[in-house]
Short mmCIF file of C-alpha atoms in Angstrom, two decimals:
data_model
loop_
_atom_site.label_atom_id
_atom_site.label_comp_id
_atom_site.label_asym_id
_atom_site.label_seq_id
_atom_site.Cartn_x
_atom_site.Cartn_y
_atom_site.Cartn_z
CA MET A 26 1.91 2.02 53.92
CA PRO A 27 2.18 4.08 57.12
CA THR A 28 1.13 2.61 60.45
CA ILE A 29 -0.04 4.58 63.46
CA GLU A 30 0.61 3.10 66.87
CA TYR A 31 -1.77 4.20 69.60
CA SER A 32 -2.54 2.66 73.01
CA GLY A 33 -1.09 -0.68 72.00
CA ILE A 34 -2.81 -0.98 68.63
CA LYS A 35 -1.48 -0.57 65.12
CA ILE A 36 -3.58 1.23 62.55
CA GLU A 37 -2.86 1.12 58.83
CA VAL A 38 -3.49 4.34 56.95
CA ASP A 39 -2.59 5.49 53.47
CA ASP A 40 -0.01 8.21 52.80
CA GLU A 41 -2.62 10.94 53.36
CA GLY A 42 -3.92 9.53 56.65
CA TYR A 43 -7.08 7.75 55.48
CA LEU A 44 -7.86 4.47 57.22
CA ILE A 45 -7.20 1.51 54.93
CA ASN A 46 -9.78 -0.90 56.39
CA PHE A 47 -13.22 0.59 57.15
CA ASP A 48 -14.04 -2.34 59.44
CA ALA A 49 -10.93 -1.78 61.57
CA TRP A 50 -12.47 1.37 63.04
CA ASN A 51 -13.47 1.71 66.66
CA GLU A 52 -13.33 4.56 69.17
CA LYS A 53 -9.64 3.91 69.94
CA VAL A 54 -8.90 4.19 66.23
CA ALA A 55 -10.90 7.42 66.13
CA PHE A 56 -8.77 8.87 68.94
CA ALA A 57 -5.58 7.91 67.08
CA LEU A 58 -6.79 9.42 63.81
CA ALA A 59 -7.93 12.57 65.62
CA GLU A 60 -4.52 12.96 67.22
CA ARG A 61 -2.88 12.58 63.81
CA GLU A 62 -5.17 15.35 62.50
CA GLY A 63 -4.19 17.67 65.34
CA ILE A 64 -7.39 17.29 67.32
CA LYS A 65 -6.47 16.73 70.93
CA GLU A 66 -9.91 15.85 72.27
CA LEU A 67 -12.84 13.92 70.88
CA THR A 68 -15.74 15.28 72.88
CA GLU A 69 -19.13 13.61 73.02
CA GLU A 70 -20.36 16.11 70.42
CA ARG A 71 -17.51 15.26 68.06
CA MET A 72 -18.05 11.53 68.52
CA ASP A 73 -21.75 11.99 67.71
CA ILE A 74 -20.73 13.65 64.44
CA ILE A 75 -18.20 10.91 63.64
CA LYS A 76 -20.61 8.08 64.39
CA PHE A 77 -23.38 9.65 62.31
CA ILE A 78 -21.00 10.12 59.36
CA ARG A 79 -19.86 6.48 59.60
CA ASP A 80 -23.39 5.13 59.88
CA TYR A 81 -24.62 7.26 57.00
CA TYR A 82 -21.68 6.30 54.80
CA LYS A 83 -22.09 2.61 55.62
CA ARG A 84 -25.79 2.76 54.78
CA TYR A 85 -25.66 4.93 51.63
CA ASN A 86 -22.02 4.74 50.50
CA HIS A 87 -21.98 8.52 50.39
CA PHE A 88 -21.06 11.39 52.71
CA PRO A 89 -24.10 13.15 54.17
CA ILE A 90 -24.92 16.78 53.48
CA LEU A 91 -23.10 18.64 56.25
CA ARG A 92 -26.15 20.45 57.59
CA SER A 93 -28.08 17.19 57.75
CA VAL A 94 -25.41 15.77 60.05
CA CYS A 95 -26.03 18.52 62.57
CA LYS A 96 -29.79 18.34 62.22
CA ASN A 97 -29.85 14.57 62.73
CA ILE A 98 -27.72 14.67 65.86
CA HIS A 99 -29.54 17.72 67.23
CA GLN A 100 -26.60 20.11 67.17
CA PRO A 101 -26.35 23.66 65.74
CA LYS A 102 -26.51 23.77 61.92
CA GLU A 103 -22.79 24.53 61.56
CA CYS A 104 -21.68 21.87 64.04
CA VAL A 105 -19.19 20.14 61.73
CA ASP A 106 -17.36 23.40 61.07
CA GLU A 107 -17.51 24.41 64.72
CA GLN A 108 -16.24 21.07 65.99
CA PHE A 109 -13.62 20.19 63.34
CA ILE A 110 -12.89 23.35 61.37
CA GLU A 111 -12.46 21.19 58.25
CA PRO A 112 -15.05 18.53 57.33
CA ILE A 113 -12.28 16.46 55.73
CA LYS A 114 -10.89 15.89 59.23
CA ALA A 115 -14.25 14.49 60.33
CA TRP A 116 -14.15 12.21 57.27
CA LYS A 117 -10.70 10.90 58.17
CA ILE A 118 -11.48 10.42 61.85
CA ALA A 119 -14.65 8.54 60.86
CA GLY A 120 -12.32 6.03 59.20
CA LEU A 121 -13.58 6.48 55.67
CA GLN A 122 -11.31 5.81 52.72
CA LYS A 123 -10.07 8.67 50.57
CA PRO A 124 -13.03 10.37 48.88
CA ASP A 125 -13.39 10.84 45.15
CA GLU A 126 -12.67 14.27 43.65
CA VAL A 127 -16.28 15.48 43.72
CA THR A 128 -16.73 14.56 47.39
CA LEU A 129 -13.33 16.01 48.25
CA ALA A 130 -14.31 19.32 46.61
CA TYR A 131 -17.57 19.30 48.55
CA LEU A 132 -15.75 18.68 51.83
CA GLN A 133 -13.16 21.36 51.15
CA PHE A 134 -15.32 24.04 49.56
CA LYS A 135 -18.88 22.99 50.51
CA GLN A 136 -19.93 22.97 46.90
CA VAL A 137 -19.99 20.48 44.10
CA PRO A 138 -17.68 21.51 41.24
CA THR A 139 -19.34 22.37 37.93
#
């Protein structure tokens, strides 16, 4: 299992970069995961997205509809795309484990496969 070292902490991720332990997440971990995903800065807007995704997932065990993320944090309706380019990056930085195939398709193509 790969380990990321960042600011004196070690973070265990799987081979695709998903955090192994949901409860090990904090803002330092988010910065490390963002760096691994090629995102150099986690702005306040990006952290709002990440925190909403985590809270929603923790509460409902499901990824929120992308437009609802933006609506709930009072950002433009395409905020996830504008801030991360790929919603899967937001998922990873939020410290969620690898999604199932249906969720992965939704994150990649914004539609549920038929």
